[in-house]
Short mmCIF file of C-alpha atoms in Angstrom, two decimals:
data_model
loop_
_atom_site.label_atom_id
_atom_site.label_comp_id
_atom_site.label_asym_id
_atom_site.label_seq_id
_atom_site.Cartn_x
_atom_site.Cartn_y
_atom_site.Cartn_z
CA MET A 22 113.25 124.53 93.67
CA GLU A 23 114.48 127.44 95.72
CA SER A 24 112.02 129.41 97.79
CA GLU A 25 111.33 132.99 96.92
CA ARG A 26 113.14 134.12 100.05
CA GLU A 27 116.27 132.15 99.12
CA SER A 28 116.35 133.20 95.44
CA GLY A 29 115.26 136.75 95.88
CA VAL A 30 112.83 136.34 92.97
CA ARG A 31 109.06 136.57 93.46
CA GLY A 32 107.26 133.69 91.96
CA VAL A 33 104.51 134.16 89.37
CA LYS A 34 101.53 132.28 90.78
CA SER A 35 99.86 131.48 87.41
CA ALA A 36 103.16 130.19 85.92
CA ALA A 37 103.75 128.00 88.96
CA ARG A 38 100.28 126.58 88.77
CA ALA A 39 100.72 125.83 85.07
CA VAL A 40 103.91 123.90 85.75
CA ASP A 41 102.29 122.12 88.72
CA LEU A 42 99.44 121.10 86.40
CA LEU A 43 101.75 119.80 83.71
CA GLU A 44 103.82 117.82 86.20
CA LEU A 45 100.72 116.34 87.68
CA LEU A 46 99.46 115.19 84.32
CA ALA A 47 102.79 113.83 83.32
CA SER A 48 102.98 111.84 86.61
CA ARG A 49 99.82 110.15 85.78
CA GLN A 50 101.32 108.72 82.59
CA ASN A 51 98.44 107.18 80.57
CA ARG A 52 95.64 107.88 83.08
CA PRO A 53 93.54 110.94 82.09
CA ALA A 54 92.17 113.12 84.85
CA ARG A 55 88.96 114.95 85.30
CA LEU A 56 88.68 118.69 86.31
CA ARG A 57 87.64 117.78 89.81
CA GLU A 58 90.64 115.51 90.37
CA LEU A 59 93.00 118.22 89.09
CA SER A 60 91.44 120.92 91.14
CA GLU A 61 91.67 118.80 94.39
CA ALA A 62 95.21 117.78 93.67
CA LEU A 63 96.31 121.34 93.06
CA GLY A 64 94.22 122.82 95.89
CA ALA A 65 92.81 125.37 93.51
CA PRO A 66 89.26 126.50 92.53
CA ARG A 67 87.86 124.54 89.64
CA SER A 68 87.13 127.75 87.65
CA SER A 69 90.78 128.77 87.87
CA VAL A 70 92.02 125.35 86.87
CA TYR A 71 89.52 125.10 84.01
CA ALA A 72 90.62 128.40 82.65
CA LEU A 73 94.26 127.33 82.83
CA ILE A 74 93.48 123.99 81.16
CA ARG A 75 91.65 125.58 78.28
CA THR A 76 94.66 127.78 77.61
CA LEU A 77 96.99 124.76 77.73
CA VAL A 78 94.71 122.75 75.56
CA GLU A 79 94.70 125.56 72.87
CA ARG A 80 98.50 125.61 73.01
CA GLY A 81 98.85 121.90 72.75
CA TRP A 82 100.38 121.35 76.17
CA VAL A 83 97.31 119.50 77.43
CA ARG A 84 95.14 117.12 75.47
CA ALA A 85 91.36 116.76 76.02
CA ASP A 86 89.36 113.68 75.24
CA PRO A 87 86.46 113.79 72.69
CA THR A 88 84.05 114.62 75.44
CA GLY A 89 86.17 117.49 76.83
CA THR A 90 85.95 116.20 80.34
CA GLN A 91 89.21 114.21 80.75
CA TYR A 92 92.75 115.57 80.28
CA SER A 93 96.21 114.26 79.73
CA ILE A 94 99.64 115.59 78.78
CA GLY A 95 99.71 117.08 75.23
CA ILE A 96 102.15 116.84 72.30
CA ARG A 97 103.94 120.12 73.05
CA ALA A 98 105.38 118.47 76.17
CA LEU A 99 106.88 115.77 73.95
CA LEU A 100 108.50 118.43 71.70
CA ALA A 101 110.05 120.14 74.75
CA GLY A 102 111.32 116.84 76.13
CA THR A 103 112.91 115.77 72.87
CA THR A 104 114.58 119.16 72.46
CA TYR A 105 116.06 118.67 75.95
CA LEU A 106 117.46 115.26 74.93
CA ASP A 107 118.69 116.46 71.57
CA THR A 108 120.67 119.35 73.01
CA ASP A 109 122.04 117.54 76.15
CA PRO A 110 125.88 117.40 75.80
CA TYR A 111 126.31 114.24 78.02
CA LEU A 112 123.64 112.13 76.36
CA ARG A 113 125.41 112.32 73.02
CA ILE A 114 128.59 110.95 74.74
CA VAL A 115 126.88 108.36 76.91
CA GLN A 116 124.48 106.77 74.30
CA PRO A 117 127.09 104.91 72.18
CA HIS A 118 128.68 103.46 75.36
CA ILE A 119 125.44 102.10 76.74
CA ASN A 120 124.55 100.67 73.29
CA GLU A 121 127.89 98.90 73.26
CA LEU A 122 127.70 97.78 76.85
CA SER A 123 124.19 96.37 76.30
CA ALA A 124 125.34 94.42 73.24
CA GLU A 125 128.39 93.06 75.13
CA LEU A 126 126.38 91.86 78.09
CA ASN A 127 123.00 91.36 76.43
CA GLU A 128 121.49 93.10 79.44
CA THR A 129 119.44 96.32 79.74
CA ILE A 130 121.47 99.38 80.45
CA HIS A 131 120.10 102.77 81.66
CA PHE A 132 121.38 106.38 81.76
CA GLY A 133 119.62 108.72 84.19
CA ARG A 134 119.79 112.04 85.92
CA ILE A 135 118.68 113.04 89.41
CA ASP A 136 115.97 115.62 89.69
CA ARG A 137 114.98 116.40 93.31
CA GLY A 138 113.75 113.09 94.75
CA ASP A 139 113.60 111.17 91.46
CA ILE A 140 115.73 109.60 88.86
CA VAL A 141 114.70 110.56 85.27
CA TYR A 142 115.62 108.06 82.63
CA LEU A 143 117.33 109.77 79.64
CA ALA A 144 118.28 106.72 77.68
CA THR A 145 117.82 102.97 77.84
CA LYS A 146 119.14 100.11 75.70
CA GLU A 147 117.12 97.05 76.18
CA SER A 148 118.36 93.48 76.25
CA THR A 149 117.30 91.30 73.41
CA LYS A 150 116.46 88.46 75.82
CA TYR A 151 113.34 90.22 77.15
CA ILE A 152 111.45 93.15 75.53
CA ARG A 153 109.42 95.58 77.59
CA PRO A 154 106.19 96.93 76.15
CA PHE A 155 107.13 100.56 76.92
CA SER A 156 110.07 102.96 76.67
CA ARG A 157 111.65 104.07 79.93
CA VAL A 158 112.94 107.36 78.53
CA GLY A 159 111.30 110.20 80.46
CA ARG A 160 110.05 108.01 83.20
CA ARG A 161 110.80 108.92 86.83
CA LEU A 162 111.39 106.60 89.74
CA PRO A 163 112.28 107.35 93.34
CA ALA A 164 115.98 107.96 93.78
CA PHE A 165 116.09 106.16 97.15
CA SER A 166 114.96 102.87 95.60
CA THR A 167 117.01 102.78 92.28
CA ALA A 168 120.58 101.84 91.69
CA MET A 169 121.30 105.00 89.83
CA GLY A 170 119.59 107.11 92.44
CA LYS A 171 121.39 105.50 95.30
CA SER A 172 124.78 105.78 93.60
CA LEU A 173 124.11 109.54 93.39
CA LEU A 174 122.77 109.89 96.94
CA ALA A 175 125.91 108.12 98.24
CA GLU A 176 127.89 110.96 96.61
CA ARG A 177 125.89 113.44 98.80
CA LEU A 178 126.19 111.73 102.18
CA ASP A 179 128.54 114.44 103.45
CA THR A 180 126.46 117.32 102.34
CA GLY A 181 122.97 115.89 103.00
CA ILE A 182 120.48 113.92 101.13
CA GLU A 183 117.30 115.51 102.56
CA ALA A 184 116.43 117.31 99.37
CA HIS A 185 116.25 114.00 97.53
CA ILE A 186 114.20 112.08 100.08
CA PRO A 187 110.27 112.22 100.01
CA GLU A 188 108.34 113.18 103.11
CA GLU A 189 106.32 109.94 102.70
CA TRP A 190 108.17 106.71 101.84
CA THR A 191 106.14 104.39 99.62
CA PRO A 192 107.47 100.85 99.08
CA LEU A 193 107.38 99.62 95.59
CA THR A 194 108.19 96.03 96.52
CA PRO A 195 108.69 94.13 99.75
CA ASN A 196 112.43 94.87 99.41
CA THR A 197 112.13 98.68 99.18
CA LEU A 198 114.08 100.39 101.96
CA VAL A 199 111.68 102.76 103.69
CA ASP A 200 113.61 103.43 106.90
CA PRO A 201 115.99 106.41 106.78
CA GLU A 202 118.60 104.72 108.83
CA ALA A 203 118.63 101.58 106.73
CA LEU A 204 119.00 103.73 103.62
CA VAL A 205 122.02 105.58 105.06
CA ARG A 206 123.65 102.33 105.96
CA ASP A 207 123.03 101.14 102.40
CA LEU A 208 124.51 104.41 100.96
CA GLU A 209 127.54 104.01 103.22
CA LEU A 210 128.06 100.54 101.81
CA THR A 211 127.52 101.89 98.32
CA ARG A 212 130.26 104.47 98.87
CA GLU A 213 132.65 101.87 100.26
CA ARG A 214 132.35 99.39 97.31
CA GLY A 215 131.96 102.13 94.63
CA TYR A 216 128.59 101.14 93.18
CA ALA A 217 124.89 100.88 94.25
CA VAL A 218 122.61 97.83 94.24
CA ASP A 219 118.88 97.86 93.78
CA ASN A 220 118.01 94.53 95.38
CA GLU A 221 114.58 94.06 93.75
CA GLU A 222 113.51 97.36 95.35
CA ASN A 223 111.68 98.69 92.19
CA TYR A 224 110.56 95.58 90.49
CA ALA A 225 110.21 92.18 92.08
CA GLY A 226 112.61 89.69 90.30
CA VAL A 227 114.95 92.43 88.88
CA LYS A 228 118.25 93.48 90.42
CA CYS A 229 120.11 96.62 89.26
CA PHE A 230 123.76 97.77 89.71
CA GLY A 231 124.48 101.51 89.31
CA PHE A 232 127.59 103.85 89.01
CA ALA A 233 127.56 107.58 89.48
CA LEU A 234 129.21 109.60 86.59
CA ARG A 235 131.55 112.05 88.15
CA TYR A 236 131.98 114.57 85.22
CA THR A 237 130.00 117.18 87.30
CA SER A 238 130.24 118.17 90.93
CA PRO A 239 128.18 116.99 92.54
CA ALA A 240 127.46 114.02 90.22
CA MET A 241 124.03 114.44 88.54
CA ASP A 242 124.13 111.47 86.17
CA ALA A 243 124.51 107.61 86.52
CA ILE A 244 124.42 104.45 84.55
CA SER A 245 122.99 101.13 85.57
CA CYS A 246 122.41 97.55 84.45
CA SER A 247 119.08 95.75 85.14
CA VAL A 248 119.17 91.90 85.30
CA PRO A 249 116.61 89.27 86.22
CA ALA A 250 117.61 88.11 89.69
CA ALA A 251 117.11 84.46 88.74
CA SER A 252 119.97 84.66 86.20
CA LEU A 253 122.53 86.06 88.74
CA ASP A 254 125.36 84.31 90.55
CA ASP A 255 128.49 85.74 92.17
CA GLY A 256 130.46 85.26 88.95
CA ARG A 257 127.93 87.07 86.82
CA VAL A 258 127.75 89.90 89.24
CA GLU A 259 131.51 90.40 89.02
CA VAL A 260 131.35 90.47 85.23
CA LEU A 261 128.58 93.08 85.20
CA VAL A 262 130.20 95.35 87.77
CA ALA A 263 133.56 95.22 86.04
CA ALA A 264 131.98 96.13 82.71
CA LEU A 265 129.96 98.92 84.25
CA ARG A 266 133.07 100.28 86.02
CA ARG A 267 135.05 100.18 82.84
CA THR A 268 132.29 101.98 80.91
CA ARG A 269 131.98 104.58 83.61
CA LEU A 270 135.63 105.45 83.26
CA GLU A 271 135.41 105.56 79.42
CA ILE A 272 132.48 107.97 79.64
CA GLU A 273 134.18 110.28 82.24
CA ARG A 274 137.34 110.39 80.07
CA MET A 275 135.35 111.69 77.06
CA ALA A 276 132.80 113.91 78.95
CA PRO A 277 133.44 117.60 79.45
CA VAL A 278 134.26 118.12 83.14
CA ASP A 279 132.07 120.67 84.94
CA LEU A 280 133.15 121.28 88.43
CA THR A 281 130.89 124.35 88.74
CA SER A 282 127.61 122.71 87.72
CA PRO A 283 124.36 124.15 89.06
CA SER A 284 123.11 122.92 92.34
CA ASP A 285 120.63 120.04 92.30
CA ALA A 286 117.70 122.41 93.08
CA MET A 287 118.38 124.46 90.03
CA LEU A 288 118.17 121.49 87.66
CA GLY A 289 114.78 120.29 86.56
CA PHE A 290 113.42 117.97 83.87
#
């Protein structure tokens, strides 16, 4: 997000705190939080946070448990999220392609968008060979450790990737790259070959291959294919990469080209 000095717009403290609270609750997924936890995480007095929570509970943006002591994200957040998906011009074009690609390969295909330091999953078509107990749509993962994220970071090597890199690097698996120089080398390789590889960097036992979608400048969206590492050999990798490359080109031919897209900092989810 732009600073007040850069944007020339004075921030509204209460609005910013409400957004921070909602993002904090969303990041916890299915783990409710107590008032004390929220107050400490936001660095705000309990009385202020409690007043804000009560307002958001009344409006449906925050949900309280029966005791009124634990809080989680409310149904209004779902309505806002589904509206975003329903009105996105690119998702309508991409969805049929990832459905067809998943059926062709019988592998899990993703579509995501970069948002600051994360990749947000906007669509996923699961393989029929293995079913996950949750939907990825709306989930966030660090851009530096995902194939989609690295494909988009590679597009930004010349202009800088600092805005998309966290201050603290938290490894998700033993393979996660947590050294800036190692990441840059990996992104340079990504740019050379035209696609990114998540080498079991998010989930042990799962590899992923990702392509940036270049219908905006800079590219904001990407597609990827997740595959159990045990099922891969060089021949299978070639098949997956060729199918992803072909699908990327098909999507780019159909998508409206926007060479004046808003900067990364102006896009949020």
